Amino acid sequence: MKIKTIYVCSSCNEQTTKWTGKCMRCGAWDSLIEDAVDSESHKLIETKSIEVRKVSLEDSFSKRITSGIEEFDRVLGGGIVGDGLLLLTGDPGIGKSTLSLQVSLEMAKSGKKVLYVSGEESVDQISMRARRIFKQEIPESFSLVNAHHLESVVATIKKHKPDLVIADSVQTLSSEKVSGMPGSIVQTRHIAEVFMDVAKRDGIPVILIGHVTKDGGLAGPKVLEHLVDTVLFFEGDRYQNLRMLRALKNRFGSTNEVGIFSMKEEGLVEVKNPSEIFLKGRKSGAIGSALSVTLEGTRPFVLEIQALTNSADYSYPKRAASGMDGNRVQLLTAVLNKHAKLKMDQQDVYVNVAGGFRVRDPAVDLALVAAIISSRNDSPLPEQVALIGEVGLSAEVRPVSHEEKRLKELAKLGFKEVWGNIEKKIDGLMVKKVTDIHDLMKLLK
Ligand code: TYD
Ligand code: MG
């Protein structure tokens, strides 16, 4: 393999060997990005046919290894696949190293050989952390190295033959085979390709850790996301304890599941019953507060949506959202202004999802609308009521997916009443039909 540096225009894909300020083909300025190609690869011409394999279901299932951390395994679709390359990303300080250390220790405890390669922290630092969070004897099969040089890391893997490798992080590793600083596109892509080879050829799963940049993208634009099998995103508010693990891409399972953790003194603790955490500390009879049930993957849980309306200081009122899409708040406020004859054009609207959770499910629309109305009218919603429904632009309330699952969660938590465009019935839970915003206004009178 002979790696050569080239420059690719990010607008027209033109390739050149020299960097220029302007693309010679499409004329775009400052659009050339450094990249690397294998200049000999075109010489490899496959003449022999390739052996065709039949798919065996058993094979692919038995190859998964579970970490024993349920919230982590679930997001992956039942554990790490035997030859998978996983990318774990998230903001600096969110807990990526902590999570992968905990996964490593649990795996090592069950007898798997784990190699944790860190270019970020010293062996002493990580050992101290491991002792603090694990509280048991550190398993023999857990090994730790501090390294920056990719080729030495690969040599160590070949010699040590672990069952799992953690590489923390891609930004601190570099290869002597390609040019560029650690963290550059060329380096990042090469490192990912080398680890892909380790995963596929040697059958050793690798978790590669990568930070995201300030604008939320992965360092090493998209290159990594395309290459790896699975992209896990660890998120949460750094100043709150709640952390969520989601799969943004998963070649081995769905991308719907969310793993919920709480960052404590003793490391990450799994949150097995999210509804309880989200409802903890909730004041009864609070103005501008409404409850809903969201569904993440296969799991329903109850959330509190809070809204605050306040007369605007300027002629252009503010709408701010934390924990949900700001555009949704703008849109639903406009729906209220127009269809509910609730004057909102001189009102600031602030919305918050309690507990630091980020919700993407449109089923919480109705609760959001009810919370805004409650704040605007200075009147609380009735206790023990949850609202489920997506609200459309003509103020209609639409039914939501997985109605039964959501209702069952409410019944389990002792709710007595649910409002929404709901068909299903469940023992002990009264349904009040809300087919549009006018129905909701009537119920709130
Ligand atoms: P870390 O895993 O180092 O983040 P990342 O690898 O994503 O950059 O976690 C960093 C934060 O987590 C740090 O600010 C302290 C906090 N933390 C705890 O609160 N409790 C703990 O037991 C650990 C290990 C970390
Ligand atoms: Mg780290």
mmCIF file with all atom_site columns, N, CA, C and O in Angstrom, residues 9-53:
data_model
loop_
_atom_site.group_PDB
_atom_site.id
_atom_site.type_symbol
_atom_site.label_atom_id
_atom_site.label_alt_id
_atom_site.label_comp_id
_atom_site.label_asym_id
_atom_site.label_entity_id
_atom_site.label_seq_id
_atom_site.pdbx_PDB_ins_code
_atom_site.Cartn_x
_atom_site.Cartn_y
_atom_site.Cartn_z
_atom_site.occupancy
_atom_site.B_iso_or_equiv
_atom_site.pdbx_formal_charge
_atom_site.auth_seq_id
_atom_site.auth_comp_id
_atom_site.auth_asym_id
_atom_site.auth_atom_id
_atom_site.pdbx_PDB_model_num
ATOM 1   N N  . CYS A 1 9  ? -12.007 18.769  -3.712  1.00 0.00 ? 9  CYS A N  1
ATOM 2   C CA . CYS A 1 9  ? -12.882 19.939  -3.599  1.00 0.00 ? 9  CYS A CA 1
ATOM 3   C C  . CYS A 1 9  ? -14.184 19.505  -2.919  1.00 0.00 ? 9  CYS A C  1
ATOM 4   O O  . CYS A 1 9  ? -14.822 18.548  -3.359  1.00 0.00 ? 9  CYS A O  1
ATOM 5   N N  . SER A 1 10 ? -14.557 20.215  -1.833  1.00 0.00 ? 10 SER A N  1
ATOM 6   C CA . SER A 1 10 ? -15.748 19.773  -1.109  1.00 0.00 ? 10 SER A CA 1
ATOM 7   C C  . SER A 1 10 ? -17.027 20.173  -1.832  1.00 0.00 ? 10 SER A C  1
ATOM 8   O O  . SER A 1 10 ? -18.107 19.731  -1.463  1.00 0.00 ? 10 SER A O  1
ATOM 9   N N  . SER A 1 11 ? -16.931 20.997  -2.877  1.00 0.00 ? 11 SER A N  1
ATOM 10  C CA . SER A 1 11 ? -18.196 21.280  -3.575  1.00 0.00 ? 11 SER A CA 1
ATOM 11  C C  . SER A 1 11 ? -18.356 20.482  -4.862  1.00 0.00 ? 11 SER A C  1
ATOM 12  O O  . SER A 1 11 ? -19.467 20.093  -5.200  1.00 0.00 ? 11 SER A O  1
ATOM 13  N N  . CYS A 1 12 ? -17.260 20.202  -5.623  1.00 0.00 ? 12 CYS A N  1
ATOM 14  C CA . CYS A 1 12 ? -17.486 19.463  -6.872  1.00 0.00 ? 12 CYS A CA 1
ATOM 15  C C  . CYS A 1 12 ? -16.746 18.127  -6.924  1.00 0.00 ? 12 CYS A C  1
ATOM 16  O O  . CYS A 1 12 ? -16.818 17.400  -7.908  1.00 0.00 ? 12 CYS A O  1
ATOM 17  N N  . ASN A 1 13 ? -15.982 17.817  -5.852  1.00 0.00 ? 13 ASN A N  1
ATOM 18  C CA . ASN A 1 13 ? -15.282 16.541  -5.762  1.00 0.00 ? 13 ASN A CA 1
ATOM 19  C C  . ASN A 1 13 ? -14.060 16.410  -6.670  1.00 0.00 ? 13 ASN A C  1
ATOM 20  O O  . ASN A 1 13 ? -13.517 15.329  -6.830  1.00 0.00 ? 13 ASN A O  1
ATOM 21  N N  . GLU A 1 14 ? -13.648 17.502  -7.286  1.00 0.00 ? 14 GLU A N  1
ATOM 22  C CA . GLU A 1 14 ? -12.444 17.491  -8.118  1.00 0.00 ? 14 GLU A CA 1
ATOM 23  C C  . GLU A 1 14 ? -11.239 17.104  -7.249  1.00 0.00 ? 14 GLU A C  1
ATOM 24  O O  . GLU A 1 14 ? -11.126 17.498  -6.108  1.00 0.00 ? 14 GLU A O  1
ATOM 25  N N  . GLN A 1 15 ? -10.337 16.291  -7.824  1.00 0.00 ? 15 GLN A N  1
ATOM 26  C CA . GLN A 1 15 ? -9.143  15.890  -7.071  1.00 0.00 ? 15 GLN A CA 1
ATOM 27  C C  . GLN A 1 15 ? -7.894  16.491  -7.698  1.00 0.00 ? 15 GLN A C  1
ATOM 28  O O  . GLN A 1 15 ? -7.727  16.459  -8.906  1.00 0.00 ? 15 GLN A O  1
ATOM 29  N N  . THR A 1 16 ? -7.029  17.040  -6.872  1.00 0.00 ? 16 THR A N  1
ATOM 30  C CA . THR A 1 16 ? -5.754  17.554  -7.382  1.00 0.00 ? 16 THR A CA 1
ATOM 31  C C  . THR A 1 16 ? -4.635  17.098  -6.458  1.00 0.00 ? 16 THR A C  1
ATOM 32  O O  . THR A 1 16 ? -4.883  16.665  -5.339  1.00 0.00 ? 16 THR A O  1
ATOM 33  N N  . THR A 1 17 ? -3.412  17.231  -6.920  1.00 0.00 ? 17 THR A N  1
ATOM 34  C CA . THR A 1 17 ? -2.291  16.832  -6.064  1.00 0.00 ? 17 THR A CA 1
ATOM 35  C C  . THR A 1 17 ? -1.735  18.029  -5.323  1.00 0.00 ? 17 THR A C  1
ATOM 36  O O  . THR A 1 17 ? -0.969  17.892  -4.399  1.00 0.00 ? 17 THR A O  1
ATOM 37  N N  . LYS A 1 18 ? -2.106  19.240  -5.763  1.00 0.00 ? 18 LYS A N  1
ATOM 38  C CA . LYS A 1 18 ? -1.607  20.464  -5.116  1.00 0.00 ? 18 LYS A CA 1
ATOM 39  C C  . LYS A 1 18 ? -2.769  21.262  -4.544  1.00 0.00 ? 18 LYS A C  1
ATOM 40  O O  . LYS A 1 18 ? -3.843  21.314  -5.124  1.00 0.00 ? 18 LYS A O  1
ATOM 41  N N  . TRP A 1 19 ? -2.501  21.918  -3.413  1.00 0.00 ? 19 TRP A N  1
ATOM 42  C CA . TRP A 1 19 ? -3.540  22.756  -2.819  1.00 0.00 ? 19 TRP A CA 1
ATOM 43  C C  . TRP A 1 19 ? -3.578  24.099  -3.516  1.00 0.00 ? 19 TRP A C  1
ATOM 44  O O  . TRP A 1 19 ? -2.538  24.701  -3.767  1.00 0.00 ? 19 TRP A O  1
ATOM 45  N N  . THR A 1 20 ? -4.763  24.538  -3.864  1.00 0.00 ? 20 THR A N  1
ATOM 46  C CA . THR A 1 20 ? -4.909  25.896  -4.390  1.00 0.00 ? 20 THR A CA 1
ATOM 47  C C  . THR A 1 20 ? -6.055  26.570  -3.648  1.00 0.00 ? 20 THR A C  1
ATOM 48  O O  . THR A 1 20 ? -6.930  25.888  -3.116  1.00 0.00 ? 20 THR A O  1
ATOM 49  N N  . GLY A 1 21 ? -6.051  27.868  -3.612  1.00 0.00 ? 21 GLY A N  1
ATOM 50  C CA . GLY A 1 21 ? -7.092  28.600  -2.875  1.00 0.00 ? 21 GLY A CA 1
ATOM 51  C C  . GLY A 1 21 ? -8.445  28.499  -3.562  1.00 0.00 ? 21 GLY A C  1
ATOM 52  O O  . GLY A 1 21 ? -9.491  28.575  -2.925  1.00 0.00 ? 21 GLY A O  1
ATOM 53  N N  . LYS A 1 22 ? -8.405  28.284  -4.871  1.00 0.00 ? 22 LYS A N  1
ATOM 54  C CA . LYS A 1 22 ? -9.651  28.251  -5.633  1.00 0.00 ? 22 LYS A CA 1
ATOM 55  C C  . LYS A 1 22 ? -9.701  26.948  -6.425  1.00 0.00 ? 22 LYS A C  1
ATOM 56  O O  . LYS A 1 22 ? -8.670  26.530  -6.983  1.00 0.00 ? 22 LYS A O  1
ATOM 57  N N  . CYS A 1 23 ? -10.862 26.303  -6.476  1.00 0.00 ? 23 CYS A N  1
ATOM 58  C CA . CYS A 1 23 ? -10.956 25.061  -7.227  1.00 0.00 ? 23 CYS A CA 1
ATOM 59  C C  . CYS A 1 23 ? -10.918 25.384  -8.720  1.00 0.00 ? 23 CYS A C  1
ATOM 60  O O  . CYS A 1 23 ? -11.668 26.236  -9.199  1.00 0.00 ? 23 CYS A O  1
ATOM 61  N N  . MET A 1 24 ? -10.024 24.688  -9.430  1.00 0.00 ? 24 MET A N  1
ATOM 62  C CA . MET A 1 24 ? -9.832  24.974  -10.852 1.00 0.00 ? 24 MET A CA 1
ATOM 63  C C  . MET A 1 24 ? -11.033 24.533  -11.696 1.00 0.00 ? 24 MET A C  1
ATOM 64  O O  . MET A 1 24 ? -11.204 24.966  -12.816 1.00 0.00 ? 24 MET A O  1
ATOM 65  N N  . ARG A 1 25 ? -11.818 23.645  -11.134 1.00 0.00 ? 25 ARG A N  1
ATOM 66  C CA . ARG A 1 25 ? -12.935 23.137  -11.927 1.00 0.00 ? 25 ARG A CA 1
ATOM 67  C C  . ARG A 1 25 ? -14.204 23.957  -11.718 1.00 0.00 ? 25 ARG A C  1
ATOM 68  O O  . ARG A 1 25 ? -14.785 24.468  -12.649 1.00 0.00 ? 25 ARG A O  1
ATOM 69  N N  . CYS A 1 26 ? -14.619 24.072  -10.421 1.00 0.00 ? 26 CYS A N  1
ATOM 70  C CA . CYS A 1 26 ? -15.905 24.751  -10.202 1.00 0.00 ? 26 CYS A CA 1
ATOM 71  C C  . CYS A 1 26 ? -15.741 26.192  -9.746  1.00 0.00 ? 26 CYS A C  1
ATOM 72  O O  . CYS A 1 26 ? -16.711 26.937  -9.654  1.00 0.00 ? 26 CYS A O  1
ATOM 73  N N  . GLY A 1 27 ? -14.516 26.573  -9.430  1.00 0.00 ? 27 GLY A N  1
ATOM 74  C CA . GLY A 1 27 ? -14.280 27.966  -9.067  1.00 0.00 ? 27 GLY A CA 1
ATOM 75  C C  . GLY A 1 27 ? -14.579 28.319  -7.610  1.00 0.00 ? 27 GLY A C  1
ATOM 76  O O  . GLY A 1 27 ? -14.497 29.476  -7.230  1.00 0.00 ? 27 GLY A O  1
ATOM 77  N N  . ALA A 1 28 ? -14.929 27.301  -6.783  1.00 0.00 ? 28 ALA A N  1
ATOM 78  C CA . ALA A 1 28 ? -15.229 27.595  -5.377  1.00 0.00 ? 28 ALA A CA 1
ATOM 79  C C  . ALA A 1 28 ? -13.938 27.974  -4.653  1.00 0.00 ? 28 ALA A C  1
ATOM 80  O O  . ALA A 1 28 ? -12.884 27.417  -4.922  1.00 0.00 ? 28 ALA A O  1
ATOM 81  N N  . TRP A 1 29 ? -14.063 28.936  -3.726  1.00 0.00 ? 29 TRP A N  1
ATOM 82  C CA . TRP A 1 29 ? -12.892 29.372  -2.963  1.00 0.00 ? 29 TRP A CA 1
ATOM 83  C C  . TRP A 1 29 ? -12.742 28.551  -1.696  1.00 0.00 ? 29 TRP A C  1
ATOM 84  O O  . TRP A 1 29 ? -13.715 28.203  -1.061  1.00 0.00 ? 29 TRP A O  1
ATOM 85  N N  . ASP A 1 30 ? -11.521 28.273  -1.326  1.00 0.00 ? 30 ASP A N  1
ATOM 86  C CA . ASP A 1 30 ? -11.186 27.627  -0.050  1.00 0.00 ? 30 ASP A CA 1
ATOM 87  C C  . ASP A 1 30 ? -11.967 26.331  0.177   1.00 0.00 ? 30 ASP A C  1
ATOM 88  O O  . ASP A 1 30 ? -12.448 26.061  1.269   1.00 0.00 ? 30 ASP A O  1
ATOM 89  N N  . SER A 1 31 ? -12.143 25.551  -0.877  1.00 0.00 ? 31 SER A N  1
ATOM 90  C CA . SER A 1 31 ? -12.977 24.355  -0.741  1.00 0.00 ? 31 SER A CA 1
ATOM 91  C C  . SER A 1 31 ? -12.162 23.066  -0.772  1.00 0.00 ? 31 SER A C  1
ATOM 92  O O  . SER A 1 31 ? -12.705 21.981  -0.631  1.00 0.00 ? 31 SER A O  1
ATOM 93  N N  . LEU A 1 32 ? -10.839 23.161  -0.960  1.00 0.00 ? 32 LEU A N  1
ATOM 94  C CA . LEU A 1 32 ? -10.034 21.933  -1.062  1.00 0.00 ? 32 LEU A CA 1
ATOM 95  C C  . LEU A 1 32 ? -9.685  21.397  0.330   1.00 0.00 ? 32 LEU A C  1
ATOM 96  O O  . LEU A 1 32 ? -9.201  22.131  1.181   1.00 0.00 ? 32 LEU A O  1
ATOM 97  N N  . ILE A 1 33 ? -9.950  20.092  0.521   1.00 0.00 ? 33 ILE A N  1
ATOM 98  C CA . ILE A 1 33 ? -9.661  19.450  1.800   1.00 0.00 ? 33 ILE A CA 1
ATOM 99  C C  . ILE A 1 33 ? -8.619  18.369  1.559   1.00 0.00 ? 33 ILE A C  1
ATOM 100 O O  . ILE A 1 33 ? -8.705  17.617  0.584   1.00 0.00 ? 33 ILE A O  1
ATOM 101 N N  . GLU A 1 34 ? -7.655  18.297  2.467   1.00 0.00 ? 34 GLU A N  1
ATOM 102 C CA . GLU A 1 34 ? -6.603  17.289  2.327   1.00 0.00 ? 34 GLU A CA 1
ATOM 103 C C  . GLU A 1 34 ? -7.194  15.897  2.532   1.00 0.00 ? 34 GLU A C  1
ATOM 104 O O  . GLU A 1 34 ? -8.035  15.669  3.382   1.00 0.00 ? 34 GLU A O  1
ATOM 105 N N  . ASP A 1 35 ? -6.758  14.958  1.711   1.00 0.00 ? 35 ASP A N  1
ATOM 106 C CA . ASP A 1 35 ? -7.245  13.594  1.817   1.00 0.00 ? 35 ASP A CA 1
ATOM 107 C C  . ASP A 1 35 ? -6.095  12.664  1.453   1.00 0.00 ? 35 ASP A C  1
ATOM 108 O O  . ASP A 1 35 ? -5.055  13.114  0.991   1.00 0.00 ? 35 ASP A O  1
ATOM 109 N N  . ALA A 1 36 ? -6.301  11.387  1.636   1.00 0.00 ? 36 ALA A N  1
ATOM 110 C CA . ALA A 1 36 ? -5.233  10.455  1.284   1.00 0.00 ? 36 ALA A CA 1
ATOM 111 C C  . ALA A 1 36 ? -5.801  9.316   0.470   1.00 0.00 ? 36 ALA A C  1
ATOM 112 O O  . ALA A 1 36 ? -6.916  8.859   0.705   1.00 0.00 ? 36 ALA A O  1
ATOM 113 N N  . VAL A 1 37 ? -5.045  8.843   -0.509  1.00 0.00 ? 37 VAL A N  1
ATOM 114 C CA . VAL A 1 37 ? -5.484  7.687   -1.290  1.00 0.00 ? 37 VAL A CA 1
ATOM 115 C C  . VAL A 1 37 ? -4.342  6.679   -1.385  1.00 0.00 ? 37 VAL A C  1
ATOM 116 O O  . VAL A 1 37 ? -3.181  7.023   -1.199  1.00 0.00 ? 37 VAL A O  1
ATOM 117 N N  . ASP A 1 38 ? -4.692  5.476   -1.676  1.00 0.00 ? 38 ASP A N  1
ATOM 118 C CA . ASP A 1 38 ? -3.701  4.450   -1.906  1.00 0.00 ? 38 ASP A CA 1
ATOM 119 C C  . ASP A 1 38 ? -3.361  4.494   -3.397  1.00 0.00 ? 38 ASP A C  1
ATOM 120 O O  . ASP A 1 38 ? -4.152  4.107   -4.249  1.00 0.00 ? 38 ASP A O  1
ATOM 121 N N  . SER A 1 39 ? -2.155  4.981   -3.708  1.00 0.00 ? 39 SER A N  1
ATOM 122 C CA . SER A 1 39 ? -1.844  5.214   -5.127  1.00 0.00 ? 39 SER A CA 1
ATOM 123 C C  . SER A 1 39 ? -1.579  3.918   -5.890  1.00 0.00 ? 39 SER A C  1
ATOM 124 O O  . SER A 1 39 ? -1.436  3.915   -7.092  1.00 0.00 ? 39 SER A O  1
ATOM 125 N N  . GLU A 1 40 ? -1.491  2.816   -5.177  1.00 0.00 ? 40 GLU A N  1
ATOM 126 C CA . GLU A 1 40 ? -1.226  1.558   -5.890  1.00 0.00 ? 40 GLU A CA 1
ATOM 127 C C  . GLU A 1 40 ? -2.460  0.682   -6.011  1.00 0.00 ? 40 GLU A C  1
ATOM 128 O O  . GLU A 1 40 ? -2.430  -0.360  -6.649  1.00 0.00 ? 40 GLU A O  1
ATOM 129 N N  . SER A 1 41 ? -3.544  1.124   -5.369  1.00 0.00 ? 41 SER A N  1
ATOM 130 C CA . SER A 1 41 ? -4.694  0.229   -5.275  1.00 0.00 ? 41 SER A CA 1
ATOM 131 C C  . SER A 1 41 ? -5.262  -0.160  -6.641  1.00 0.00 ? 41 SER A C  1
ATOM 132 O O  . SER A 1 41 ? -5.799  -1.229  -6.825  1.00 0.00 ? 41 SER A O  1
ATOM 133 N N  . HIS A 1 42 ? -5.085  0.749   -7.661  1.00 0.00 ? 42 HIS A N  1
ATOM 134 C CA . HIS A 1 42 ? -5.664  0.442   -8.970  1.00 0.00 ? 42 HIS A CA 1
ATOM 135 C C  . HIS A 1 42 ? -4.953  -0.728  -9.637  1.00 0.00 ? 42 HIS A C  1
ATOM 136 O O  . HIS A 1 42 ? -5.440  -1.286  -10.593 1.00 0.00 ? 42 HIS A O  1
ATOM 137 N N  . LYS A 1 43 ? -3.756  -1.070  -9.117  1.00 0.00 ? 43 LYS A N  1
ATOM 138 C CA . LYS A 1 43 ? -3.014  -2.162  -9.745  1.00 0.00 ? 43 LYS A CA 1
ATOM 139 C C  . LYS A 1 43 ? -3.544  -3.528  -9.330  1.00 0.00 ? 43 LYS A C  1
ATOM 140 O O  . LYS A 1 43 ? -3.224  -4.538  -9.931  1.00 0.00 ? 43 LYS A O  1
ATOM 141 N N  . LEU A 1 44 ? -4.304  -3.532  -8.245  1.00 0.00 ? 44 LEU A N  1
ATOM 142 C CA . LEU A 1 44 ? -4.790  -4.816  -7.753  1.00 0.00 ? 44 LEU A CA 1
ATOM 143 C C  . LEU A 1 44 ? -6.027  -5.224  -8.537  1.00 0.00 ? 44 LEU A C  1
ATOM 144 O O  . LEU A 1 44 ? -7.094  -4.651  -8.366  1.00 0.00 ? 44 LEU A O  1
ATOM 145 N N  . ILE A 1 45 ? -5.845  -6.157  -9.410  1.00 0.00 ? 45 ILE A N  1
ATOM 146 C CA . ILE A 1 45 ? -6.996  -6.591  -10.199 1.00 0.00 ? 45 ILE A CA 1
ATOM 147 C C  . ILE A 1 45 ? -7.368  -8.008  -9.770  1.00 0.00 ? 45 ILE A C  1
ATOM 148 O O  . ILE A 1 45 ? -6.544  -8.920  -9.810  1.00 0.00 ? 45 ILE A O  1
ATOM 149 N N  . GLU A 1 46 ? -8.591  -8.149  -9.303  1.00 0.00 ? 46 GLU A N  1
ATOM 150 C CA . GLU A 1 46 ? -9.050  -9.450  -8.813  1.00 0.00 ? 46 GLU A CA 1
ATOM 151 C C  . GLU A 1 46 ? -9.467  -10.307 -9.999  1.00 0.00 ? 46 GLU A C  1
ATOM 152 O O  . GLU A 1 46 ? -10.342 -9.932  -10.774 1.00 0.00 ? 46 GLU A O  1
ATOM 153 N N  . THR A 1 47 ? -8.789  -11.425 -10.186 1.00 0.00 ? 47 THR A N  1
ATOM 154 C CA . THR A 1 47 ? -9.154  -12.271 -11.316 1.00 0.00 ? 47 THR A CA 1
ATOM 155 C C  . THR A 1 47 ? -9.877  -13.519 -10.863 1.00 0.00 ? 47 THR A C  1
ATOM 156 O O  . THR A 1 47 ? -10.671 -14.082 -11.585 1.00 0.00 ? 47 THR A O  1
ATOM 157 N N  . LYS A 1 48 ? -9.558  -13.942 -9.616  1.00 0.00 ? 48 LYS A N  1
ATOM 158 C CA . LYS A 1 48 ? -10.216 -15.161 -9.135  1.00 0.00 ? 48 LYS A CA 1
ATOM 159 C C  . LYS A 1 48 ? -11.605 -14.819 -8.617  1.00 0.00 ? 48 LYS A C  1
ATOM 160 O O  . LYS A 1 48 ? -11.832 -13.722 -8.109  1.00 0.00 ? 48 LYS A O  1
ATOM 161 N N  . SER A 1 49 ? -12.520 -15.755 -8.696  1.00 0.00 ? 49 SER A N  1
ATOM 162 C CA . SER A 1 49 ? -13.836 -15.489 -8.140  1.00 0.00 ? 49 SER A CA 1
ATOM 163 C C  . SER A 1 49 ? -13.766 -15.594 -6.621  1.00 0.00 ? 49 SER A C  1
ATOM 164 O O  . SER A 1 49 ? -12.851 -16.186 -6.071  1.00 0.00 ? 49 SER A O  1
ATOM 165 N N  . ILE A 1 50 ? -14.748 -15.001 -5.971  1.00 0.00 ? 50 ILE A N  1
ATOM 166 C CA . ILE A 1 50 ? -14.739 -14.980 -4.506  1.00 0.00 ? 50 ILE A CA 1
ATOM 167 C C  . ILE A 1 50 ? -15.696 -16.043 -3.991  1.00 0.00 ? 50 ILE A C  1
ATOM 168 O O  . ILE A 1 50 ? -16.766 -16.252 -4.564  1.00 0.00 ? 50 ILE A O  1
ATOM 169 N N  . GLU A 1 51 ? -15.299 -16.670 -2.908  1.00 0.00 ? 51 GLU A N  1
ATOM 170 C CA . GLU A 1 51 ? -16.134 -17.726 -2.352  1.00 0.00 ? 51 GLU A CA 1
ATOM 171 C C  . GLU A 1 51 ? -17.414 -17.133 -1.776  1.00 0.00 ? 51 GLU A C  1
ATOM 172 O O  . GLU A 1 51 ? -17.391 -16.144 -1.034  1.00 0.00 ? 51 GLU A O  1
ATOM 173 N N  . VAL A 1 52 ? -18.528 -17.730 -2.125  1.00 0.00 ? 52 VAL A N  1
ATOM 174 C CA . VAL A 1 52 ? -19.803 -17.200 -1.661  1.00 0.00 ? 52 VAL A CA 1
ATOM 175 C C  . VAL A 1 52 ? -20.222 -17.978 -0.425  1.00 0.00 ? 52 VAL A C  1
ATOM 176 O O  . VAL A 1 52 ? -20.202 -19.202 -0.421  1.00 0.00 ? 52 VAL A O  1
ATOM 177 N N  . ARG A 1 53 ? -20.566 -17.226 0.631   1.00 0.00 ? 53 ARG A N  1
ATOM 178 C CA . ARG A 1 53 ? -20.930 -17.913 1.864   1.00 0.00 ? 53 ARG A CA 1
ATOM 179 C C  . ARG A 1 53 ? -22.416 -17.848 2.126   1.00 0.00 ? 53 ARG A C  1
ATOM 180 O O  . ARG A 1 53 ? -23.055 -16.840 1.841   1.00 0.00 ? 53 ARG A O  1
#
